[in-house]
């Protein structure tokens, strides 16, 4: 073996590694000439809706299309009808998709109008296009829809055509500080490493970075979460921006501007305004200043001094008549019927000391679009406890390449969940190579979506500011959408208990736990096969089988199936075995002591072949989907008839030890997924090395 020749780094061109489609960002879910589904052109309101209807039709098991809400009596006792949520001018309600496994099952919510409500599934809300001109903010959501439709139950798809599957999930999955987990982008000649030309070689959005995520992981998410996807909240504004305000192409007519607000008629005529034209100097409300929490504070200048108008007065602030951050009108009603008006604004405090909190708001949620979000949030109560189901929320905006977390309304202030919010924000910033910061450090706001969701509904809420322009040139849609794809799945993953997930992540607890790898499993000559997990003492695991269990299946490859992988085996069903507690201790990956929990797999003695297994753990705090091994992978334990096991286990043992030395933890999981042929090559290399 000539070591020098092997150490010479080999550099590749994209065509040496990947499929032609992947190199050209031709996505597998649509024909190459379908320009908007290929993310080479922007969707419009019409094509957005058409796409959603088509995806619903093709995937009726997981997608349910909706527009607005049906209405009824809402959480604050108001009677509302479906037309409450229709835009002022064009009369469309925001289209949205309910996504979960067996979406036609579960409970039906007669106010929201959706099926697929399950008390044990975690709900997440993802919203694009609060601001009309921020077009990438809904393209990213539509790409997430396409990816879900394509990936669900399509296990083991090779996204980049390199012969490997699921080898590079979002973010730095193996914690080595490098995003390109499989190193394929880094193996390119340097001239090819910055395919999106953002100046960052092998960064997010470049070919070969986070490009082969796990379809099993996405499928698991869909089956354990209820996702509410609202790609285009501000339909009125978007139509106006596209068709009137910014003549096509918008990136040339409105390089740094465009229409931001909705189309509320603020005058100059008193309502109803018989002049049907939009008055661009005055009309519209900034939907992301129209939520009720701390509405009107601290930027008084964006609140009208004359109720019902956007014109503050004849004073020095008259220059803001065309106020792009107009909050909407003051509320003029006595919401609680006590004879006072606006005496207890929504801020989590009992401002008037009457024993009730936030019962007479000063303004906010005055618009069809924000009322839709408010009622969807407050009426989606699967467990009937009066609280919103959305424990995590994400809203996409553009632009600035930021991830923002609350608060937005105050400066020099922190939420009580500051460290935890920073933690998840940093994960999403890592996936996108964006900057993670507190919203008010960018600029203070009032009445924004995330302050309301976090402040009123205790939801971990993030704002992503996508890209580098409001109307990004259409040639940049595909790679910017790819770069931002991971955040929508991340926020979905943490929807079970984001606070607990952050605590476990900050303390490095969950990732130091492990399930026994195949060579550690002691296969008895007959009876159950015990598989142990080593759990940290700070991890409050649940033994409830629905959230903590080993998934296993047995397969017996024949000669023709010897190179079967996850894709080929994907239709073979998994069984579930519970864990039981033990008094044994174990050593966690960080060297600390942990506790053993054990699952006894009921594998018949007569079976030979492969046992596939993986664990999913849940916590007493309601967390679930802690996956071992990570990322939707599984381990393969090869067993002969039990009596023969010893010999075979020895060979497997040697292979795995070497694998862990060469690649480290995550790579072992990945290596387990490789075809037998690759495995054989590896074994051959090992033998060669031994012989030299
Ligand atoms: Zn925005």
XYZ file of C-alpha atoms and ligand atoms in Angstrom:
693
model
C 0.000 0.000 0.000
C 1.525 3.281 -1.072
C 0.342 5.760 1.495
C 1.630 8.820 -0.314
C -0.465 8.275 -3.381
C -3.568 7.854 -1.251
C -2.876 10.998 0.764
C -2.779 13.108 -2.378
C -6.102 14.957 -2.226
C -8.225 14.269 -5.250
C -10.372 17.153 -6.468
C -13.584 16.719 -8.343
C -15.901 18.551 -10.667
C -19.665 18.500 -9.903
C -20.329 16.072 -12.762
C -17.920 13.576 -11.177
C -20.126 13.314 -8.092
C -23.716 14.274 -8.725
C -26.557 13.774 -11.157
C -27.078 16.288 -13.938
C -30.481 17.250 -12.537
C -29.007 17.969 -9.130
C -26.202 20.083 -10.555
C -28.762 22.174 -12.461
C -31.191 22.358 -9.525
C -33.889 20.503 -11.423
C -36.051 19.254 -8.589
C -37.545 15.769 -8.759
C -41.114 16.758 -7.953
C -41.999 18.458 -11.252
C -41.077 18.438 -14.935
C -37.939 20.391 -15.775
C -39.877 22.934 -17.817
C -42.393 23.708 -15.052
C -40.784 27.010 -14.195
C -42.544 27.953 -10.969
C -42.548 24.459 -9.495
C -38.844 24.336 -10.343
C -38.426 27.641 -8.474
C -37.088 29.405 -11.559
C -40.062 31.821 -11.544
C -42.128 33.280 -8.727
C -45.532 31.916 -7.900
C -48.464 34.320 -7.977
C -51.493 34.129 -5.714
C -53.277 32.104 -8.384
C -50.450 29.654 -9.000
C -49.820 29.344 -5.262
C -53.408 28.310 -4.728
C -53.376 26.022 -7.773
C -50.229 24.329 -6.533
C -51.689 23.789 -3.072
C -54.862 22.294 -4.528
C -52.848 20.020 -6.777
C -50.632 18.848 -3.931
C -53.709 18.195 -1.806
C -55.230 16.139 -4.587
C -52.044 14.104 -5.053
C -51.417 13.641 -1.314
C -54.836 13.416 0.334
C -53.415 11.295 3.164
C -51.323 14.184 4.536
C -52.559 17.474 2.987
C -55.820 19.327 3.563
C -56.249 22.669 1.776
C -58.054 25.582 3.405
C -58.779 29.253 2.859
C -59.338 31.328 5.966
C -61.535 29.823 8.682
C -65.181 28.806 8.814
C -65.954 31.001 11.816
C -68.411 30.751 14.678
C -67.858 32.015 18.195
C -64.182 32.713 18.736
C -62.049 32.535 21.860
C -63.077 36.035 22.976
C -66.770 35.434 22.483
C -67.122 37.268 19.189
C -69.302 35.826 16.453
C -67.385 35.806 13.205
C -68.168 34.478 9.763
C -65.898 33.140 7.026
C -65.860 36.485 5.217
C -64.219 38.081 8.269
C -60.915 36.787 6.933
C -61.244 38.026 3.347
C -58.891 40.773 2.221
C -60.390 44.264 2.055
C -59.906 44.745 -1.683
C -59.691 41.446 -3.569
C -61.771 39.436 -1.092
C -59.533 36.370 -0.838
C -58.884 34.595 2.441
C -55.327 33.444 3.059
C -54.780 29.936 1.625
C -53.190 27.438 3.994
C -52.405 23.755 4.279
C -53.030 21.452 7.198
C -50.389 18.728 7.190
C -50.261 15.573 9.280
C -50.334 11.802 8.797
C -53.891 10.546 8.189
C -55.088 14.128 7.959
C -58.650 12.944 7.390
C -58.683 11.240 10.783
C -58.463 12.720 14.250
C -60.885 15.342 15.544
C -62.686 17.841 13.350
C -62.491 21.503 14.412
C -65.688 23.176 13.295
C -64.439 26.748 13.767
C -61.144 26.254 11.939
C -62.627 23.713 9.539
C -59.752 21.234 9.686
C -59.583 17.527 10.394
C -56.497 15.724 11.596
C -56.490 17.176 15.107
C -54.803 14.730 17.444
C -54.299 15.471 21.137
C -50.898 13.747 21.139
C -49.448 15.513 18.091
C -47.568 18.768 18.405
C -48.726 21.746 16.401
C -46.535 24.236 14.590
C -47.450 27.351 12.606
C -45.312 28.605 9.716
C -46.300 31.841 7.992
C -44.935 33.574 4.908
C -45.629 36.906 3.268
C -46.855 39.155 6.053
C -45.281 41.813 3.874
C -46.484 41.863 0.290
C -43.199 42.606 -1.472
C -41.147 39.988 0.404
C -41.508 37.314 -2.227
C -38.925 34.818 -1.043
C -40.873 34.570 2.217
C -43.568 32.486 0.536
C -41.349 30.705 -1.992
C -39.475 29.084 0.899
C -42.772 27.847 2.373
C -43.864 26.485 -1.009
C -40.592 24.622 -1.374
C -41.163 23.105 2.065
C -44.579 21.952 0.829
C -43.039 20.367 -2.267
C -40.373 18.650 -0.186
C -42.952 17.262 2.242
C -45.116 15.989 -0.609
C -42.138 14.385 -2.319
C -40.439 12.972 0.792
C -43.328 11.535 2.761
C -43.018 7.746 2.697
C -40.381 8.083 -0.040
C -37.706 6.654 2.248
C -34.091 6.581 1.168
C -34.293 8.883 -1.836
C -30.876 9.913 -3.147
C -31.383 13.676 -3.480
C -28.094 14.467 -5.185
C -27.620 11.303 -7.219
C -24.286 10.364 -5.668
C -25.278 6.814 -4.768
C -25.581 7.550 -1.053
C -28.772 8.285 0.849
C -29.445 10.681 3.704
C -25.751 11.423 4.113
C -25.981 15.191 4.635
C -28.909 16.481 6.710
C -29.530 20.130 7.610
C -27.001 21.816 9.823
C -23.821 20.420 11.304
C -25.240 17.000 12.083
C -22.038 15.415 13.371
C -20.924 18.453 15.400
C -17.528 18.749 13.780
C -18.030 22.414 12.989
C -18.493 21.733 9.270
C -21.906 21.975 7.601
C -20.983 19.747 4.679
C -21.291 16.552 6.693
C -20.362 14.179 3.882
C -17.619 16.416 2.532
C -18.703 16.258 -1.087
C -18.768 20.022 -1.670
C -15.416 20.296 0.070
C -13.996 17.675 -2.266
C -14.679 19.872 -5.300
C -12.079 21.937 -7.038
C -12.319 25.336 -5.317
C -13.781 26.993 -8.418
C -16.961 24.922 -7.904
C -17.356 25.309 -4.153
C -19.394 28.503 -4.138
C -22.166 27.537 -6.545
C -24.606 30.165 -5.223
C -21.899 32.816 -5.535
C -22.518 34.366 -2.145
C -18.813 34.496 -1.337
C -19.001 31.610 1.145
C -17.589 28.378 -0.314
C -19.494 25.257 0.742
C -21.968 27.327 2.726
C -25.736 26.835 2.956
C -27.378 26.968 -0.469
C -24.269 25.699 -2.235
C -24.429 22.422 -4.132
C -23.468 19.579 -1.843
C -24.308 21.283 1.453
C -27.178 19.815 3.510
C -28.410 18.335 0.250
C -29.406 14.841 1.262
C -31.765 15.069 4.208
C -33.620 12.039 5.516
C -37.054 11.276 4.104
C -37.618 9.036 7.138
C -37.057 12.038 9.406
C -39.565 14.106 7.429
C -42.055 11.226 7.471
C -41.634 10.858 11.240
C -42.230 14.596 11.647
C -45.418 14.514 9.589
C -46.727 11.571 11.592
C -46.081 13.178 14.980
C -46.792 16.852 14.256
C -49.645 18.934 12.892
C -48.171 21.555 10.588
C -50.169 24.651 9.670
C -48.477 26.194 6.625
C -49.607 29.636 5.500
C -47.430 30.529 2.502
C -49.092 33.799 1.523
C -50.811 35.587 4.390
C -51.121 38.988 2.700
C -52.893 38.045 -0.519
C -54.323 41.533 -1.105
C -50.960 43.214 -0.783
C -49.177 40.602 -2.858
C -51.579 40.982 -5.774
C -51.299 44.758 -5.602
C -47.516 44.696 -5.386
C -47.235 42.352 -8.369
C -49.942 43.679 -10.637
C -49.972 47.397 -9.912
C -47.180 48.770 -7.769
C -44.143 47.036 -9.289
C -44.511 46.360 -13.028
C -42.731 43.176 -14.050
C -39.971 42.405 -13.624
C -40.324 43.664 -10.080
C -36.603 43.303 -9.341
C -36.035 46.000 -11.949
C -39.025 48.256 -11.282
C -38.773 48.011 -7.477
C -35.168 47.100 -6.685
C -35.372 48.438 -3.149
C -39.055 49.117 -2.662
C -42.482 47.685 -3.294
C -45.837 47.420 -1.520
C -45.526 46.236 2.092
C -48.902 46.554 3.809
C -52.326 45.066 3.250
C -54.997 47.147 1.482
C -57.101 48.605 4.307
C -58.781 51.749 3.058
C -57.599 54.570 5.327
C -59.218 57.356 3.382
C -58.941 60.211 2.558
C -62.703 59.666 2.212
C -64.462 58.389 5.280
C -65.381 54.734 5.174
C -66.968 53.405 3.112
C -64.682 54.877 0.526
C -66.513 55.149 -2.772
C -63.240 55.856 -4.487
C -62.226 52.262 -5.080
C -58.664 53.075 -6.088
C -55.932 52.334 -3.593
C -54.603 55.589 -2.160
C -50.928 54.746 -2.046
C -50.133 57.688 0.211
C -52.385 56.501 2.939
C -53.907 53.063 2.605
C -52.844 49.786 4.155
C -51.821 48.409 7.534
C -48.475 46.817 8.342
C -49.649 43.348 9.335
C -46.520 42.772 11.376
C -47.362 45.820 13.527
C -50.977 44.800 13.990
C -50.807 42.042 16.623
C -52.147 42.936 20.031
C -49.232 42.320 22.340
C -47.740 45.682 23.355
C -49.608 47.203 20.436
C -48.744 50.862 20.083
C -45.575 50.699 22.179
C -42.966 51.992 21.945
C -43.107 53.578 18.515
C -46.021 55.952 18.999
C -45.324 57.498 15.633
C -46.744 54.492 13.833
C -50.046 54.689 15.731
C -52.685 57.069 14.336
C -53.411 60.197 16.322
C -56.743 60.520 14.538
C -58.564 57.214 14.997
C -59.420 55.541 11.715
C -56.784 57.290 9.661
C -53.145 56.759 8.915
C -52.419 60.490 9.100
C -51.058 61.349 12.516
C -51.743 65.109 12.520
C -50.441 68.334 11.052
C -47.380 68.205 13.268
C -43.812 67.329 12.469
C -44.792 63.724 11.887
C -46.992 64.595 8.942
C -44.219 63.186 6.787
C -45.301 59.700 7.746
C -48.632 59.927 5.977
C -47.341 57.185 3.741
C -46.443 55.191 6.784
C -45.129 51.775 5.880
C -45.272 50.606 9.482
C -48.783 51.813 10.249
C -50.190 49.719 13.108
C -53.844 49.968 12.159
C -56.507 51.982 13.987
C -57.181 52.331 17.666
C -59.800 50.028 19.029
C -62.816 52.139 19.933
C -64.810 49.489 21.758
C -65.243 48.858 25.430
C -64.127 45.249 25.057
C -65.022 44.207 28.604
C -68.144 46.350 29.041
C -66.961 48.144 32.172
C -67.515 51.670 30.891
C -63.850 52.320 30.175
C -62.074 52.066 26.839
C -58.601 50.626 26.229
C -57.768 50.578 29.939
C -55.996 47.200 29.924
C -53.869 46.722 26.839
C -52.441 43.318 25.996
C -49.124 43.123 27.810
C -49.546 40.260 30.268
C -50.330 42.611 33.157
C -53.487 43.707 34.933
C -53.070 47.392 34.137
C -56.305 48.546 35.787
C -56.151 46.268 38.838
C -59.559 44.751 38.251
C -58.388 41.170 38.596
C -58.443 40.557 34.862
C -55.551 40.745 32.475
C -55.439 42.256 29.003
C -59.220 42.422 28.660
C -59.575 45.823 26.969
C -57.027 46.165 24.222
C -56.019 49.499 22.725
C -55.774 48.182 19.191
C -54.353 45.499 16.982
C -55.766 42.448 15.236
C -57.999 44.795 13.291
C -57.193 43.296 9.893
C -58.666 40.261 8.128
C -55.213 38.673 7.867
C -54.197 39.145 11.504
C -57.634 38.115 12.739
C -57.137 34.932 10.759
C -53.846 34.258 12.539
C -55.361 35.203 15.888
C -58.411 32.972 15.555
C -56.439 30.107 14.020
C -54.048 30.311 16.956
C -56.681 30.639 19.668
C -59.277 28.232 18.255
C -56.791 25.448 17.534
C -57.090 23.826 20.944
C -56.888 20.057 20.524
C -56.809 19.253 24.229
C -59.483 21.741 25.330
C -57.379 23.589 27.910
C -58.045 27.027 26.466
C -54.424 27.484 25.385
C -53.077 27.584 21.862
C -51.485 24.393 20.572
C -48.651 26.206 18.830
C -45.598 25.794 21.034
C -43.307 26.900 18.226
C -43.878 29.290 15.341
C -41.857 30.650 12.451
C -42.560 33.574 10.173
C -40.526 34.207 7.055
C -39.734 37.726 5.877
C -37.131 39.243 3.654
C -34.516 40.519 3.640
C -31.250 40.829 5.659
C -30.080 37.241 6.314
C -31.132 37.173 9.960
C -32.831 34.919 12.459
C -34.710 37.040 15.024
C -36.164 36.022 18.385
C -38.318 38.019 20.883
C -38.502 40.624 22.205
C -39.148 43.151 19.507
C -41.007 45.808 21.494
C -38.386 46.754 24.048
C -34.677 47.447 24.040
C -32.240 46.436 26.770
C -34.692 43.738 27.765
C -34.680 39.958 27.685
C -37.397 37.343 27.778
C -37.385 34.812 30.610
C -36.496 32.205 27.955
C -33.629 34.215 26.565
C -30.965 31.498 26.641
C -33.325 28.915 25.203
C -34.487 31.228 22.418
C -30.877 32.030 21.594
C -30.093 28.303 21.460
C -32.702 27.390 18.852
C -32.044 30.612 16.950
C -28.378 29.701 16.734
C -29.278 26.292 15.280
C -31.335 27.893 12.527
C -28.676 30.539 11.965
C -26.145 27.745 11.539
C -28.285 26.056 8.865
C -28.652 29.268 6.887
C -25.391 31.023 7.733
C -27.546 33.903 8.945
C -26.994 36.108 11.984
C -28.951 35.191 15.121
C -30.082 38.205 17.128
C -32.811 39.626 19.328
C -35.448 41.311 17.207
C -35.223 44.675 18.962
C -31.468 44.779 18.412
C -32.286 45.189 14.713
C -34.849 47.863 15.479
C -37.646 48.053 18.043
C -41.108 47.190 16.761
C -44.631 47.180 18.069
C -47.354 44.603 17.658
C -45.287 42.060 15.787
C -46.216 38.428 15.227
C -43.517 36.923 17.395
C -43.974 39.204 20.391
C -47.673 38.271 20.348
C -47.064 34.564 19.916
C -44.428 34.438 22.606
C -45.938 37.081 24.895
C -49.525 35.843 24.837
C -49.253 32.188 23.823
C -45.848 31.172 25.191
C -44.771 30.004 21.760
C -41.111 29.943 20.767
C -41.394 32.248 17.798
C -38.782 33.159 15.214
C -38.624 35.598 12.340
C -36.324 34.743 9.463
C -35.223 37.580 7.208
C -34.425 35.823 3.962
C -32.050 36.869 1.232
C -30.708 40.218 0.109
C -33.666 41.977 -1.580
C -37.452 42.319 -1.377
C -37.836 41.230 -4.976
C -34.917 38.909 -5.400
C -34.004 38.313 -9.042
C -35.759 35.184 -10.245
C -32.483 33.465 -11.057
C -31.816 33.370 -7.314
C -35.109 31.828 -6.163
C -33.997 28.193 -6.240
C -30.764 28.385 -4.294
C -32.119 30.874 -1.734
C -35.111 28.609 -1.114
C -32.784 25.622 -0.696
C -30.635 27.581 1.733
C -33.655 28.352 3.915
C -35.399 24.998 3.721
C -34.066 23.559 6.965
C -35.576 26.149 9.322
C -39.165 25.094 8.634
C -38.321 21.502 9.525
C -36.308 22.537 12.568
C -39.175 24.588 14.015
C -41.435 21.587 13.359
C -39.087 19.218 15.162
C -38.942 21.370 18.316
C -42.728 21.866 18.457
C -43.057 19.163 21.138
C -41.381 21.116 23.920
C -38.972 23.762 22.682
C -37.994 24.894 26.163
C -37.009 21.392 27.252
C -35.233 20.727 23.970
C -33.165 23.865 24.451
C -32.324 22.955 28.044
C -31.217 19.468 27.001
C -29.299 20.902 24.062
C -27.537 23.578 26.103
C -26.524 20.993 28.717
C -25.367 18.609 25.973
C -27.611 15.913 27.416
C -29.582 14.389 24.567
C -26.659 13.932 22.218
C -24.543 12.023 24.746
C -27.150 9.307 25.022
C -26.973 6.311 22.750
C -28.570 3.037 21.881
C -26.303 0.004 21.659
C -24.706 -0.432 18.305
C -24.946 -3.894 16.745
C -21.595 -5.133 18.020
C -22.586 -4.277 21.587
C -25.837 -6.187 21.422
C -25.655 -9.498 23.220
C -27.706 -11.951 21.195
C -28.717 -14.883 23.425
C -28.925 -18.360 21.965
C -32.684 -18.131 22.260
C -35.436 -15.796 23.428
C -35.733 -12.019 23.409
C -32.852 -9.940 22.112
C -32.214 -7.176 24.660
C -31.172 -3.777 23.302
C -30.027 -1.188 25.821
C -30.076 2.580 25.774
C -27.837 4.667 27.954
C -29.793 7.718 29.121
C -28.483 10.719 31.011
C -29.635 11.375 34.538
C -30.836 14.833 33.493
C -33.129 13.377 30.863
C -36.595 12.797 32.303
C -37.465 9.932 30.005
C -40.954 8.559 29.800
C -41.553 4.813 29.626
C -44.891 5.386 27.920
C -44.635 3.178 24.855
C -46.258 5.679 22.507
C -43.324 8.082 22.934
C -40.423 5.814 24.010
C -39.802 2.604 22.178
C -37.544 0.638 19.897
C -38.707 0.279 16.322
C -37.518 -2.966 14.806
C -38.086 -5.224 11.843
C -36.483 -8.347 10.506
C -35.564 -8.803 6.881
C -33.817 -11.639 5.132
C -32.074 -10.446 1.994
C -31.681 -13.016 -0.724
C -28.851 -12.902 -3.222
C -30.644 -10.431 -5.479
C -31.424 -8.211 -2.521
C -27.952 -8.191 -1.053
C -27.457 -4.499 -1.793
C -30.864 -3.392 -0.584
C -30.802 -0.163 1.405
C -33.320 2.018 3.199
C -35.204 2.759 -0.004
C -35.718 -0.865 -0.963
C -36.681 -1.949 2.542
C -38.915 1.071 3.132
C -42.159 -0.811 2.613
C -41.256 -3.405 5.239
C -43.248 -2.505 8.324
C -41.678 -1.677 11.684
C -42.837 -3.143 14.968
C -42.602 -1.383 18.295
C -41.188 -2.703 21.569
C -41.359 -0.795 24.882
C -38.494 0.145 27.167
C -38.285 -0.863 30.789
C -36.187 0.798 33.467
C -33.215 -0.986 35.039
C -30.921 -0.240 37.952
C -27.813 -0.669 35.816
C -25.501 2.208 35.121
C -23.686 2.935 31.881
C -21.182 5.400 30.531
C -22.510 8.174 28.332
C -20.607 9.363 25.287
C -19.136 12.219 27.328
C -17.843 9.780 29.978
C -20.441 10.612 32.610
C -22.601 8.025 34.284
C -26.005 7.252 32.858
C -28.794 4.773 33.432
C -29.681 1.790 31.296
C -33.168 1.336 29.941
C -33.784 -1.882 28.086
C -36.034 -3.073 25.317
C -36.491 -6.782 24.734
C -37.048 -7.403 21.055
C -39.235 -10.460 20.459
C -37.170 -11.852 17.582
C -37.955 -15.541 16.924
C -35.019 -17.915 17.417
C -35.481 -19.334 13.961
C -34.894 -16.085 12.146
C -31.686 -15.345 10.346
C -30.966 -12.247 8.368
C -30.986 -8.605 9.443
C -32.625 -6.976 12.420
C -33.093 -3.253 11.762
C -33.602 -1.189 14.893
C -33.703 2.359 16.142
C -35.062 4.104 19.218
C -37.365 7.033 19.733
C -37.418 8.552 23.218
C -39.966 10.843 24.807
C -39.856 12.807 28.037
C -42.212 13.374 30.924
C -42.312 16.984 29.751
C -44.100 16.020 26.552
C -41.029 15.865 24.333
C -40.768 13.128 21.766
C -38.824 12.162 18.678
C -35.419 12.088 20.302
C -33.960 9.738 17.715
C -31.176 7.170 18.203
C -29.318 6.914 15.921
C -29.975 10.481 14.785
C -31.547 11.734 11.614
C -33.991 8.926 10.837
C -31.236 6.312 10.442
C -31.285 2.824 11.899
C -28.799 0.134 12.886
C -28.481 -3.222 11.199
C -27.785 -6.264 13.344
C -26.991 -9.301 11.221
C -27.884 -12.608 12.818
C -27.387 -16.141 11.651
C -29.316 -18.905 13.285
C -28.651 -18.136 16.906
C -26.050 -20.869 17.457
C -23.843 -19.442 14.704
C -23.970 -15.924 15.948
C -20.593 -15.814 17.695
C -18.433 -16.084 14.604
C -20.356 -13.594 12.568
C -20.544 -11.099 15.426
C -16.780 -11.106 15.624
C -16.398 -9.943 12.044
C -18.978 -7.231 12.498
C -17.275 -6.072 15.648
C -13.953 -5.510 13.897
C -15.602 -3.579 11.117
C -17.380 -1.203 13.446
C -14.389 -0.441 15.597
C -12.476 0.657 12.540
C -15.442 2.606 11.283
C -15.676 4.582 14.496
C -11.956 5.300 14.423
C -12.101 6.638 10.913
C -15.371 8.511 10.800
C -16.639 9.128 14.307
C -20.112 8.684 15.698
C -22.510 9.904 13.067
C -20.589 8.360 10.245
C -21.096 4.961 11.789
C -24.808 5.422 11.423
C -24.331 6.493 7.855
C -21.923 3.678 7.118
C -24.536 1.273 8.372
C -26.761 2.501 5.592
C -24.292 1.865 2.817
C -24.748 -0.902 0.346
C -23.104 -4.201 0.951
C -20.830 -3.563 -1.970
C -19.439 -0.433 -0.393
C -19.178 -2.246 2.871
C -17.213 -4.975 1.144
C -14.856 -2.446 -0.374
C -14.315 -1.050 3.034
C -13.613 -4.450 4.509
C -11.197 -5.153 1.680
C -9.346 -1.934 2.408
C -9.155 -2.922 6.040
C -7.745 -6.324 5.240
C -5.230 -4.744 2.900
C -4.109 -2.390 5.631
C -3.749 -5.245 8.075
C -1.574 -7.070 5.595
C 0.820 -4.208 4.908
Zn -41.233 41.712 6.487
